[in-house]
Coordinates of C-alpha atoms and ligand atoms in Angstrom, one line a residue:
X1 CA 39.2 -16.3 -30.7
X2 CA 35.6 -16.7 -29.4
X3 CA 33.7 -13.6 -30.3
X4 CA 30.8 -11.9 -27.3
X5 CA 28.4 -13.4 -29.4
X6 CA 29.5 -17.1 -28.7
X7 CA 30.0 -16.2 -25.2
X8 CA 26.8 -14.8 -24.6
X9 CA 24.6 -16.4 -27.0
X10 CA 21.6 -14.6 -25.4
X11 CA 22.9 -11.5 -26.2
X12 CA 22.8 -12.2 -30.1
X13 CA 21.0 -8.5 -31.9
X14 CA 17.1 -8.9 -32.6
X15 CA 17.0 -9.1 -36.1
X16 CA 19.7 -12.1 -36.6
X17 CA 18.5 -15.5 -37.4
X18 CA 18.8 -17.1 -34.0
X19 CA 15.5 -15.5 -32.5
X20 CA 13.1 -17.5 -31.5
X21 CA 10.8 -18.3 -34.7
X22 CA 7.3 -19.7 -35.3
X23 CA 6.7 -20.7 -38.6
X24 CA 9.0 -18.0 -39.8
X25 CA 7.7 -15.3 -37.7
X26 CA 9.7 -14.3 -34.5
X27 CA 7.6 -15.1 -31.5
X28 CA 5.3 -11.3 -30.4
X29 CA 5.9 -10.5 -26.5
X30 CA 3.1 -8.8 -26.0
X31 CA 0.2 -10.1 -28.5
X32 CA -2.5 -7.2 -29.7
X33 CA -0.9 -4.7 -28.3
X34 CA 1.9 -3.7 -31.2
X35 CA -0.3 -1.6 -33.3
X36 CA 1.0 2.1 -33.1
X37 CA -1.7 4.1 -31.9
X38 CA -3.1 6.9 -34.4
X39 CA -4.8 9.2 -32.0
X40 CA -2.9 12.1 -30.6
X41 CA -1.4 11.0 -27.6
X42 CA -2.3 12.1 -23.9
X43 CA 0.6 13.6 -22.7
X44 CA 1.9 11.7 -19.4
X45 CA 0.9 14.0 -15.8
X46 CA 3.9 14.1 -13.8
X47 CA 4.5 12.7 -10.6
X48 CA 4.8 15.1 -7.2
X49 CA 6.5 18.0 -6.7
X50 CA 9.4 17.7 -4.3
X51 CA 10.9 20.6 -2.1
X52 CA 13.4 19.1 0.5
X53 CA 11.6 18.0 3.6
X54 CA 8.3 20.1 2.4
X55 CA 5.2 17.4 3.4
X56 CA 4.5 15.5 -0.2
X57 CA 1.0 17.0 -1.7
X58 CA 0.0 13.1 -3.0
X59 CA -3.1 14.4 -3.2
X60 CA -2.5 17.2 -5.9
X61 CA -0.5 15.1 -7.5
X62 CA -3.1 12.3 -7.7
X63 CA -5.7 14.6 -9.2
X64 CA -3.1 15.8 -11.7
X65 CA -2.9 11.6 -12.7
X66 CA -6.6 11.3 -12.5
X67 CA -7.4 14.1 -15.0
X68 CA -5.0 12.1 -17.7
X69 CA -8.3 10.1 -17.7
X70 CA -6.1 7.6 -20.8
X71 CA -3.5 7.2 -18.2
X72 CA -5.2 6.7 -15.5
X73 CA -7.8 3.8 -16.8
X74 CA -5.0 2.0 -18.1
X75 CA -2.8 2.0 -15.1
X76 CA -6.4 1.1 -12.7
X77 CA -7.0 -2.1 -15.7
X78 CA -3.4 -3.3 -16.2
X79 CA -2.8 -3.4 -11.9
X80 CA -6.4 -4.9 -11.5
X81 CA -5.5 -7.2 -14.4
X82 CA -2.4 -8.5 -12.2
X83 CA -4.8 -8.7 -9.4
X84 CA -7.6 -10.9 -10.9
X85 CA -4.5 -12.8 -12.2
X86 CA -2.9 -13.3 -8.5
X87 CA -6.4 -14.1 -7.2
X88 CA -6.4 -17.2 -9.8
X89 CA -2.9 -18.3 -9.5
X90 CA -3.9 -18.7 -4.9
X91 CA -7.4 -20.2 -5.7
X92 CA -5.1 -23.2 -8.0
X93 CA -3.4 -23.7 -4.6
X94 CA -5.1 -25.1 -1.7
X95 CA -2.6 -24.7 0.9
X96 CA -1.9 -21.2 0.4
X97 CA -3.2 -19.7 3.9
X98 CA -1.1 -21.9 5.4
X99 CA 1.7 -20.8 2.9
X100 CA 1.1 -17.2 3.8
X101 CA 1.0 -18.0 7.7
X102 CA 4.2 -20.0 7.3
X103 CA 5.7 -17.6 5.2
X104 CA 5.3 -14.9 8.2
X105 CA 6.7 -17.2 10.9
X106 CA 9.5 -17.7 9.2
X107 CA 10.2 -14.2 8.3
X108 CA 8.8 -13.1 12.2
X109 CA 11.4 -16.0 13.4
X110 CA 14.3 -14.3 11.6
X111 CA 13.7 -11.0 12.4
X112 CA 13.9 -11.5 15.7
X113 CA 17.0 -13.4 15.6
X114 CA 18.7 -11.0 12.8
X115 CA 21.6 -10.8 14.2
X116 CA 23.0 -14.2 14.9
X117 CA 21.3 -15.2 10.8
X118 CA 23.3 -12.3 9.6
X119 CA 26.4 -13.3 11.0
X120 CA 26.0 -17.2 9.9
X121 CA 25.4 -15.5 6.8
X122 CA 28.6 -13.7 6.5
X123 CA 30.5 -16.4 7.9
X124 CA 29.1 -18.6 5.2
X125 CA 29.2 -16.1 2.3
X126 CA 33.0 -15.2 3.3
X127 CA 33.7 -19.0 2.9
X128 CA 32.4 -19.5 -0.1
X129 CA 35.0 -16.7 -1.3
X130 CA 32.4 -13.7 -1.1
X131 CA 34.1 -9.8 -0.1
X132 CA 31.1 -9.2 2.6
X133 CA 30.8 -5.6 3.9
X134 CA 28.4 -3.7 6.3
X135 CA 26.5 -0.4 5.4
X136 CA 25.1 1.8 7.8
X137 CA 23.2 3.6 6.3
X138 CA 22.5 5.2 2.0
X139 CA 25.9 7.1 2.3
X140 CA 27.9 4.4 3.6
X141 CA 26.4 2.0 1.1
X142 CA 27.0 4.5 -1.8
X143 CA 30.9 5.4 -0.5
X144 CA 31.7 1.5 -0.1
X145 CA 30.5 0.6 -3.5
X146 CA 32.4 3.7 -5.2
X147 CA 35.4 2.4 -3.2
X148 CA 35.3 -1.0 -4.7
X149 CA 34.2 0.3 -8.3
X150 CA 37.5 3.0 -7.9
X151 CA 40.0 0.0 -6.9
X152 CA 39.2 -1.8 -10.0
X153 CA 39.2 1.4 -12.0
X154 CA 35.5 0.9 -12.7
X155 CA 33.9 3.7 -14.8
X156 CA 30.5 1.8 -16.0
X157 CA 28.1 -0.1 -14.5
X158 CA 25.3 -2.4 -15.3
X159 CA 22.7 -2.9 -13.1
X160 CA 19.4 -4.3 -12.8
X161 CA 16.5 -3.4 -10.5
X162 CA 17.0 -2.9 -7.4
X163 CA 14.8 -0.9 -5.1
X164 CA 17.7 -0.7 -1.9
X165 CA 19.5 1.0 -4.6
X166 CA 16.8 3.4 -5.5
X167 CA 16.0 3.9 -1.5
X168 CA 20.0 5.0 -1.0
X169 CA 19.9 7.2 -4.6
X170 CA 22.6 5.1 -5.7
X171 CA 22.5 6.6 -9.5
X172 CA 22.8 9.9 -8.6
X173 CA 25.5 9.7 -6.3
X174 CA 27.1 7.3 -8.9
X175 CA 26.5 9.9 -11.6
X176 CA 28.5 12.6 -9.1
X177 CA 31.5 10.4 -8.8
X178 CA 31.8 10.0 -13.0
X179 CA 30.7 6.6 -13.0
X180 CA 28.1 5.9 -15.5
X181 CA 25.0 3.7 -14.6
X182 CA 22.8 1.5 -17.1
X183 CA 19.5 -0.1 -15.7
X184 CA 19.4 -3.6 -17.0
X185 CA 15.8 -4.0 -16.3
X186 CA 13.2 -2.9 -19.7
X187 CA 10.8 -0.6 -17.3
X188 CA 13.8 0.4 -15.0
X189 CA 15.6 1.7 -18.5
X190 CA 13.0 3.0 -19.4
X191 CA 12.5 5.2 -15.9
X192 CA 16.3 6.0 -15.9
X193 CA 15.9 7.4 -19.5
X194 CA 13.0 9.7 -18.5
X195 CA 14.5 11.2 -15.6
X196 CA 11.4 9.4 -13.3
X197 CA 12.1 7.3 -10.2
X198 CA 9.8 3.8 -10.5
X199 CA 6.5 4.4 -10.1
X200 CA 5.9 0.5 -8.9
X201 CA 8.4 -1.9 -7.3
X202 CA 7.5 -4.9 -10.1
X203 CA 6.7 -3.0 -12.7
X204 CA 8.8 0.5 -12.5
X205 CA 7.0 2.2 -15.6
X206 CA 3.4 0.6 -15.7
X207 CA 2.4 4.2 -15.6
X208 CA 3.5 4.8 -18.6
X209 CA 1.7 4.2 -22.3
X210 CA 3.5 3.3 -24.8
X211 CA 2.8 6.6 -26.3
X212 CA 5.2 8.1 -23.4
X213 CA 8.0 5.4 -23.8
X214 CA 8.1 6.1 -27.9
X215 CA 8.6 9.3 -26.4
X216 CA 11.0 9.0 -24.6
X217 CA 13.2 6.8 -26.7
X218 CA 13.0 9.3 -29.4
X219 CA 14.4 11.5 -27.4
X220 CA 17.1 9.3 -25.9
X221 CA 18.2 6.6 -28.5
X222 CA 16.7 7.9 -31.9
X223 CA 13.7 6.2 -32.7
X224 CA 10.8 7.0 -34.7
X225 CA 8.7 9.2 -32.3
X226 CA 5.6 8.4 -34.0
X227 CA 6.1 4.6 -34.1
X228 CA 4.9 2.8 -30.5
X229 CA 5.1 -0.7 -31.6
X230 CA 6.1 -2.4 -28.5
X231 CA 8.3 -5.0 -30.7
X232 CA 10.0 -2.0 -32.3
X233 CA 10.4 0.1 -29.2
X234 CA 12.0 -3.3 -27.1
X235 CA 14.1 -3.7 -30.0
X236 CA 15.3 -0.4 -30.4
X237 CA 15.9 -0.7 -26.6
X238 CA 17.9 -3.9 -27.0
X239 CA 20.2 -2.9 -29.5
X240 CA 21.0 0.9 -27.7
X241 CA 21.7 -1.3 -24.7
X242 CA 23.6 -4.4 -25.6
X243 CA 26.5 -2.9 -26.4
X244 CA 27.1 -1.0 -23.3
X245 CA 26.4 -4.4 -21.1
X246 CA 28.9 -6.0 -23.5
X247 CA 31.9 -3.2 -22.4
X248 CA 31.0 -2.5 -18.7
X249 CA 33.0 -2.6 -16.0
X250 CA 31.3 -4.3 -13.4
X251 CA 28.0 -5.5 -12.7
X252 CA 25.6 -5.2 -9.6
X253 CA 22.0 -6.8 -8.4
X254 CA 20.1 -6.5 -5.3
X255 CA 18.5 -9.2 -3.9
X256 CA 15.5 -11.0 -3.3
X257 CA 16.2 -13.7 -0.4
X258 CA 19.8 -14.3 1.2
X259 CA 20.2 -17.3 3.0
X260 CA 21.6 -17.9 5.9
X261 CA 22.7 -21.5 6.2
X262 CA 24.3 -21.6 2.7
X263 CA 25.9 -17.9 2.4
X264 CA 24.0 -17.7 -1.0
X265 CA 21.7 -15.2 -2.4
X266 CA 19.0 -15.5 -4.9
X267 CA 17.5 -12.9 -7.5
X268 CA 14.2 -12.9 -9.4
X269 CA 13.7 -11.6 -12.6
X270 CA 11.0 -12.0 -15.8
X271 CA 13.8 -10.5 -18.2
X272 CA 17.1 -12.4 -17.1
X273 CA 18.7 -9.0 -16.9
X274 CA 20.0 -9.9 -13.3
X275 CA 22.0 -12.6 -14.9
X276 CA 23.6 -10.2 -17.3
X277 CA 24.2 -7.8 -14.7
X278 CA 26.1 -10.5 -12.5
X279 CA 27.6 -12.7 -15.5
X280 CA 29.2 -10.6 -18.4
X281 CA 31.6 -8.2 -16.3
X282 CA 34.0 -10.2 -13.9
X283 CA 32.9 -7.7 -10.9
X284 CA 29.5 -8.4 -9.1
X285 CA 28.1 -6.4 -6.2
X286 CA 25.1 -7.0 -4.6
X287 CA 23.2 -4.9 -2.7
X288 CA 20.7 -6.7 0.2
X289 CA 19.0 -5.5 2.7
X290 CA 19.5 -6.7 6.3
X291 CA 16.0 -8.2 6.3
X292 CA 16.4 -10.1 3.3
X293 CA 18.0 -12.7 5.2
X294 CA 15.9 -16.1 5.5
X295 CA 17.5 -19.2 8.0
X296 CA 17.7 -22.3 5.6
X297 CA 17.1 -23.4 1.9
X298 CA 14.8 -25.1 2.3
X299 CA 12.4 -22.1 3.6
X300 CA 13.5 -20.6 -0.1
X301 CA 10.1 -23.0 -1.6
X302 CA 7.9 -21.3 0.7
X303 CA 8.7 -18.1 -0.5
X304 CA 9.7 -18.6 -4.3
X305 CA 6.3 -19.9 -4.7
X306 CA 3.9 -16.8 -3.1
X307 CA 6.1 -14.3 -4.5
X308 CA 5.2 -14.5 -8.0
X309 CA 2.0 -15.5 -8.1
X310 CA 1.3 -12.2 -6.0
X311 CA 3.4 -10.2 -8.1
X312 CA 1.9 -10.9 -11.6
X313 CA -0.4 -13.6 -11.3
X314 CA 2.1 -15.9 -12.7
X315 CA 3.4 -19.7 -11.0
X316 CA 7.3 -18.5 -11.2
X317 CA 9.1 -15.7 -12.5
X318 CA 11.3 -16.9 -15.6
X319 CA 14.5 -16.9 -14.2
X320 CA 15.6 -17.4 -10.0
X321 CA 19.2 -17.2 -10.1
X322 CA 21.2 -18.1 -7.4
X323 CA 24.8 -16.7 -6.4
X324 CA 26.9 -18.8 -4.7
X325 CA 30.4 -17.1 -5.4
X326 CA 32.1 -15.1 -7.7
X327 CA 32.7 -17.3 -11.4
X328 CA 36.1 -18.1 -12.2
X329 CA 38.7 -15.2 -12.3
X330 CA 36.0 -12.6 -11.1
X331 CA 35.7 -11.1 -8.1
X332 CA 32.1 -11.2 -5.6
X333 CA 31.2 -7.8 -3.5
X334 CA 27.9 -8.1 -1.0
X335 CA 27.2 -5.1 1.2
X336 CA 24.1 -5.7 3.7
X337 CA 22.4 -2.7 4.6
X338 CA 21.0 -1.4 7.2
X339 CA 19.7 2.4 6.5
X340 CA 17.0 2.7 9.3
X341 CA 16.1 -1.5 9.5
X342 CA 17.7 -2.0 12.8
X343 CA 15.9 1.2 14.6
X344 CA 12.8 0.0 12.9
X345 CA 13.0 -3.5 14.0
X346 CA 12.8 -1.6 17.6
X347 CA 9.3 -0.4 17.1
X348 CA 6.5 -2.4 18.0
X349 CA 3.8 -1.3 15.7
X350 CA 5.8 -1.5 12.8
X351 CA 8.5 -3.7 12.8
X352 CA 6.9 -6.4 11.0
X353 CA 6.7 -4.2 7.6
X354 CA 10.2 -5.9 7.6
X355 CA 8.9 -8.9 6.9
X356 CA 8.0 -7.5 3.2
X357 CA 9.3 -9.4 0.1
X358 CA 7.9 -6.3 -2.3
X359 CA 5.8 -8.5 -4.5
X360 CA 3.8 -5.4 -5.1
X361 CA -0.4 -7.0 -4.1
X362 CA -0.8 -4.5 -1.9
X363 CA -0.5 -1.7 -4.6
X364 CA -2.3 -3.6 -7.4
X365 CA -5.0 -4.1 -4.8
X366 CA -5.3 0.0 -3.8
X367 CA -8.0 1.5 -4.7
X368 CA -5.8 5.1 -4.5
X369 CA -2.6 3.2 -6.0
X370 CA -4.4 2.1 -8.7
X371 CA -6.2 5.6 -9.4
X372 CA -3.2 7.7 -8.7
X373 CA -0.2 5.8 -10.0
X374 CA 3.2 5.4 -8.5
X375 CA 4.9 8.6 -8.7
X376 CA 2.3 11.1 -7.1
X377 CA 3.7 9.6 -3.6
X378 CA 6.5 11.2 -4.0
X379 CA 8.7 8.6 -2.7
X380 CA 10.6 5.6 -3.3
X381 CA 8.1 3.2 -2.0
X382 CA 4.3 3.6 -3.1
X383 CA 0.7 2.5 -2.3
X384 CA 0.6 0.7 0.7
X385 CA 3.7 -0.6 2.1
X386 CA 5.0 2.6 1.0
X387 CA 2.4 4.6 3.4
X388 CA 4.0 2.4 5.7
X389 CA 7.7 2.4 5.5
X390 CA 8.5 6.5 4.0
X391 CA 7.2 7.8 7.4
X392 CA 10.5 5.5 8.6
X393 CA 12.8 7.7 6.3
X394 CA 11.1 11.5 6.5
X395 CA 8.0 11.8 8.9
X396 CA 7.4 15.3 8.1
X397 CA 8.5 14.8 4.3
X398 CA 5.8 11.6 4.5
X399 CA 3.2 12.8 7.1
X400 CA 0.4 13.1 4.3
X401 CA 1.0 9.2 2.7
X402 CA -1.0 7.8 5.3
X403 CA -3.6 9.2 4.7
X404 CA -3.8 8.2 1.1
X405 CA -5.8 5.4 2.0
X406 CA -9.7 4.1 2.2
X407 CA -8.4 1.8 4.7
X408 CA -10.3 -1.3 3.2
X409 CA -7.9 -3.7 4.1
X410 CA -7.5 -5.7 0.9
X411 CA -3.9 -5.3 1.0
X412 CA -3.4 -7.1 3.7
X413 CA -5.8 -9.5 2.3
X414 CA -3.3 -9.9 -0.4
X415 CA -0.3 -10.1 1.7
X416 CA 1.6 -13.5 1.3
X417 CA 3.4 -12.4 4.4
X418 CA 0.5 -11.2 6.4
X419 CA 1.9 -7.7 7.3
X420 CA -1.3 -6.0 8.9
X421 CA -0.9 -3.2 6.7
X422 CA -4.2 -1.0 7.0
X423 CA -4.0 -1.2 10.5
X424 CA -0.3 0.5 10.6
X425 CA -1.7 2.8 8.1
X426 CA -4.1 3.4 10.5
X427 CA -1.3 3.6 13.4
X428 CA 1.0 5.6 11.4
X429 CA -1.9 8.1 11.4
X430 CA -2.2 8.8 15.3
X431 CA 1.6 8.8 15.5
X432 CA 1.3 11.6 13.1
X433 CA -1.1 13.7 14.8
X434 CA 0.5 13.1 18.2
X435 CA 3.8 14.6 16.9
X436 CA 2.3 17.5 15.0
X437 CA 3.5 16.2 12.1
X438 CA 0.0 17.0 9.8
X439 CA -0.7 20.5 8.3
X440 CA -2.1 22.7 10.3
X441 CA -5.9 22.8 8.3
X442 CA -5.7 19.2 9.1
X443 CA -5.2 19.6 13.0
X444 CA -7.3 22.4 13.2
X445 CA -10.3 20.5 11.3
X446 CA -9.4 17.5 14.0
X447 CA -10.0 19.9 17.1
X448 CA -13.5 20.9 15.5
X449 CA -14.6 17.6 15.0
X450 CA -13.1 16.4 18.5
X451 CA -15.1 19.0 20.3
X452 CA -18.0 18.6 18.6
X453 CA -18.0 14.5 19.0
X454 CA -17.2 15.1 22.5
X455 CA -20.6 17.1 23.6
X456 CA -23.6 15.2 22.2
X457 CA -26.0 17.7 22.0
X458 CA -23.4 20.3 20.4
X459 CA -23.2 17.9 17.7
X460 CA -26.8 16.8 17.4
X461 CA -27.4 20.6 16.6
X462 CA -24.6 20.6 14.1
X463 CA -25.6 17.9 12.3
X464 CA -29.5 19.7 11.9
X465 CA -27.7 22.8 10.9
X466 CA -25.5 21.0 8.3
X467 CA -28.7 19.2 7.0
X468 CA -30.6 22.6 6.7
X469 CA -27.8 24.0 5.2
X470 CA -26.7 21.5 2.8
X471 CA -30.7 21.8 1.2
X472 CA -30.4 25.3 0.6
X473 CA -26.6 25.9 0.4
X474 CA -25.6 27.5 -3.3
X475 CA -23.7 24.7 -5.2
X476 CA -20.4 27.0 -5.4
X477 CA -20.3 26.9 -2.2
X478 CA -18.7 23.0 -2.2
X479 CA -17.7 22.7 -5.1
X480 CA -15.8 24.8 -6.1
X481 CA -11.5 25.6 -6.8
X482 CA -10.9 25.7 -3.2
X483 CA -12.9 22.6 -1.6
X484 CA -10.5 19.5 -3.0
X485 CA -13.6 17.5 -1.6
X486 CA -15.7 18.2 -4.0
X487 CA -13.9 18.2 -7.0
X488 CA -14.6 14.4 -6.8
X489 CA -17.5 13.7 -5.4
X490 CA -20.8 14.5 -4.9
X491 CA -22.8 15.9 -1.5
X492 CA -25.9 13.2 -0.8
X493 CA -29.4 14.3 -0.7
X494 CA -29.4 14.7 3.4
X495 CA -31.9 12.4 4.5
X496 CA -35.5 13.2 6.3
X497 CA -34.8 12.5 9.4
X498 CA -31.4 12.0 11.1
X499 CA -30.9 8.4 13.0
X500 CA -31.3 9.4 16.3
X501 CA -34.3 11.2 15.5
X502 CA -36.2 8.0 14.2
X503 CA -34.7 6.1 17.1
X504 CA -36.2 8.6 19.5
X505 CA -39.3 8.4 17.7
X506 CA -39.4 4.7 17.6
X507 CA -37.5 3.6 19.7
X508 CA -37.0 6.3 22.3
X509 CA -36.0 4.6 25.9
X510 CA -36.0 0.8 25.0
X511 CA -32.7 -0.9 25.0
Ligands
LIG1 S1 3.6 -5.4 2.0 FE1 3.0 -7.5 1.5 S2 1.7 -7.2 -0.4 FE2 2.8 -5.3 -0.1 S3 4.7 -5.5 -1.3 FE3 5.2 -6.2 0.7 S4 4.9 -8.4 0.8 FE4 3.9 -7.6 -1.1

């Protein structure tokens, strides 16, 4: 009888003699960064406190991840790292404007024909023998999938990353019903283990040092707390979780492009987890998202080849699987969601946020990402697109996101779908206000500064009195507990003479 083992040769344990050798050695994963650190570690800040539909303090919890000051340089170097990487990887490519522009048509072509690509998708999928079901919304998606779990008297599940999933609070709900869940994905583990939502959509515990994960596996499968040798810890990791993808139930994926022509879905991972997920049990459910859907196959190249390269700087990711039907003897579950897509396909300013493949640029591009890491947005999706999409879910819950947010525009520089995203930051920013959906400081601050811009000589005044008082003000006076402004930054010298003063002294009635 063939043992899991020879089924599964990938899944052989760390330490047996098939790993991957060089001259004797097995191969590091991470080179210069296995030696366990001495120092006493920093412990990890916390991401944002969450009360119901209370508006998200990002800004709190941001100053909370900036005063880690070891957490927060490594999180601002390893997302900048992935940056300067992704800015190599486009300047090897000389078409890759017109890849980006092309990759936008084709998404802005589909979206606006959704309906008739997600019914040729069905159609398709359905004839090559997938179960194809329709979710309305997170509770829909997380009832259906129970359902199919409870006909085949499911009780574990193996799953890798999937950010739908996370967006519907799929674990939980899954951890309700009695049916246990185990992330396939290392960071995604990793995140489940801790209790922490992912703080990135590629890389769901680049928050965290390694420090923290030793942590945390010490706590949760037995390892040495004081060892954070990265070979040790993914090791440790490997053997605590083999065994439980070995016995599950039934496996489940998301999805990264469906497409339409074919019925076929494809999924791309670094770790080859997706495969596991879908291969070892003889259930596979997929989760995708309406706006996944892409026409024709062929479209696939356009897309395969900006997504990693603006994800980590990297030509491919190591493994794009593609699901055509369920293997011999198994059985094939897709459930396309919806959960707010379709309403905001309907809104002009933002419907083409849709057109997002989550590569992740945008955040290792923020300045405020990058500085405040992941989890102080208090959400499912971060940095940029997130300020972008939450407000879709929870605008009161999300009305401060917006604003996290210089409003360079470099992530929509980095874009390989061209969303204009700082300008429906921007957007998302009046809609806000209009609704009365900022605190009230904020509002009442705005009516100030509207008056004041509205009558020129009340705020020629102002601005004397400000410079007057800024010369002689007591430093306490900014910076102090109260004035989140300054606890950052420092008040400039005010200058001599205001602008308009030297242009009425020089320049006073020329045009
Ligand atoms: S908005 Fe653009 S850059 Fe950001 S995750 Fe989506 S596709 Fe990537």
């Amino acid at each position: 009888m063939s043992t899991p083992e020879m089924l599964h040769p990938e899944l052989l344990a760390p330490d047996d003699t098939h790993g991957i050798l060089r001259d004797g050695h097995r191969l590091d994963h991470a080179e210069g960064a296995s030696k366990p650190l001495r120092s006493r570690p920093e412990p990890q800040p916390r991401g944002a406190k969450v009360h119901g539909s209370r508006p998200i303090d990002q800004a709190e919890a941001a100053a909370r991840f900036i005063d880690a000051a070891e957490h927060e340089k490594m999180h601002d170097e390893r997302l900048w790292d992935l940056r300067q990487k992704r800015d190599r990887e486009m300047h090897g490519i000389a078409e890759w404007e017109e890849l980006r522009s092309l990759a936008s048509a084709i998404k802005e072509h589909t979206l606006t024909r959704l309906d008739r690509y997600l019914e040729q998708f069905e159609a398709n999928a359905q004839s090559n023998g997938i179960n194809v079901h329709w979710a309305r919304d997170a509770a829909e998606h997380n009832r259906l999938i129970h359902g199919i779990l409870s006909d085949h008297g499911a009780k574990s599940l193996i799953k890798s990353k999937s950010m739908l999933t996370e967006e519907c609070g799929f674990r939980p709900y899954m951890a309700s019903v009695g049916i246990d869940v185990i992330e396939t994905d290392l960071g995604e583990r990793i995140q489940q283990l801790d209790n922490e939502d992912p703080s990135h959509i590629v890389v769901p515990a680049v928050h965290k040092l390694r420090t923290d994960v030793a942590e945390v596996f010490a706590k949760k499968i037995g390892t040495d707390p004081a060892n954070s040798d990265v070979h040790y810890l993914a090791e440790a990791q490997r053997d605590a979780t083999r065994p439980l993808i070995l016995k599950a139930d039934a496996g489940m994926t998301g999805c990264n492009f469906a497409v339409a022509e074919t019925g076929t879905f494809v999924v791309c991972t670094n770790e080859g987890n997706a495969d596991l997920s879908a291969n070892v049990p003889k259930l596979h459910i997929a989760s995708i998202g309406i706006e996944k859907i892409i026409p024709r196959l062929e479209h696939l190249a356009v897309f395969v080849r900006l997504l990693s390269r603006s994800a980590l700087g990297s030509p491919v990711t190591q493994y794009t699987s593609h699901f055509r039907g369920p293997r011999a003897g198994g059985e094939m579950h897709i459930v396309l969601v919806d959960n707010g897509r379709s309403e905001r396909l309907g809104v002009e300013e933002f419907w083409t946020s849709l057109k997002c493949i989550r590569c992740g640029a945008c955040m290792n591009t923020c300045p405020v990402y990058r500085r405040s890491g992941g989890l102080s947005y208090g959400a499912t999706y971060s940095g940029p697109i997130g300020l972008i999409i939450d407000p879709t879910f929870n605008q009161r819950k999300y009305s401060n996101l917006p604003f996290a947010s210089t409003l360079n525009g470099s992530c929509t520089n980095v874009c390989p779908v061209k969303i204009n995203i700082h300008e429906q930051i921007y957007a998302w920013r009046r809609v806000l206000v209009e609704r009365h959906e900022t605190p009230l400081a904020k509002r009442a601050e705005m009516k100030v500064a509207g008056e004041l811009l509205s009558r020129p000589a009340a705020y020629r005044a102002a601005v004397a009195a400000a410079d007057v008082a800024l010369a002689h003000l007591p430093r306490f006076v900014i910076y102090n507990g109260l004035n989140a402004w300054g606890r950052h930054r420092d008040v400039p010298h005010p200058p001599k003479q205001t602008f308009h003063s030297w242009y009425q002294a020089n320049r006073g009635g020329k045009q």
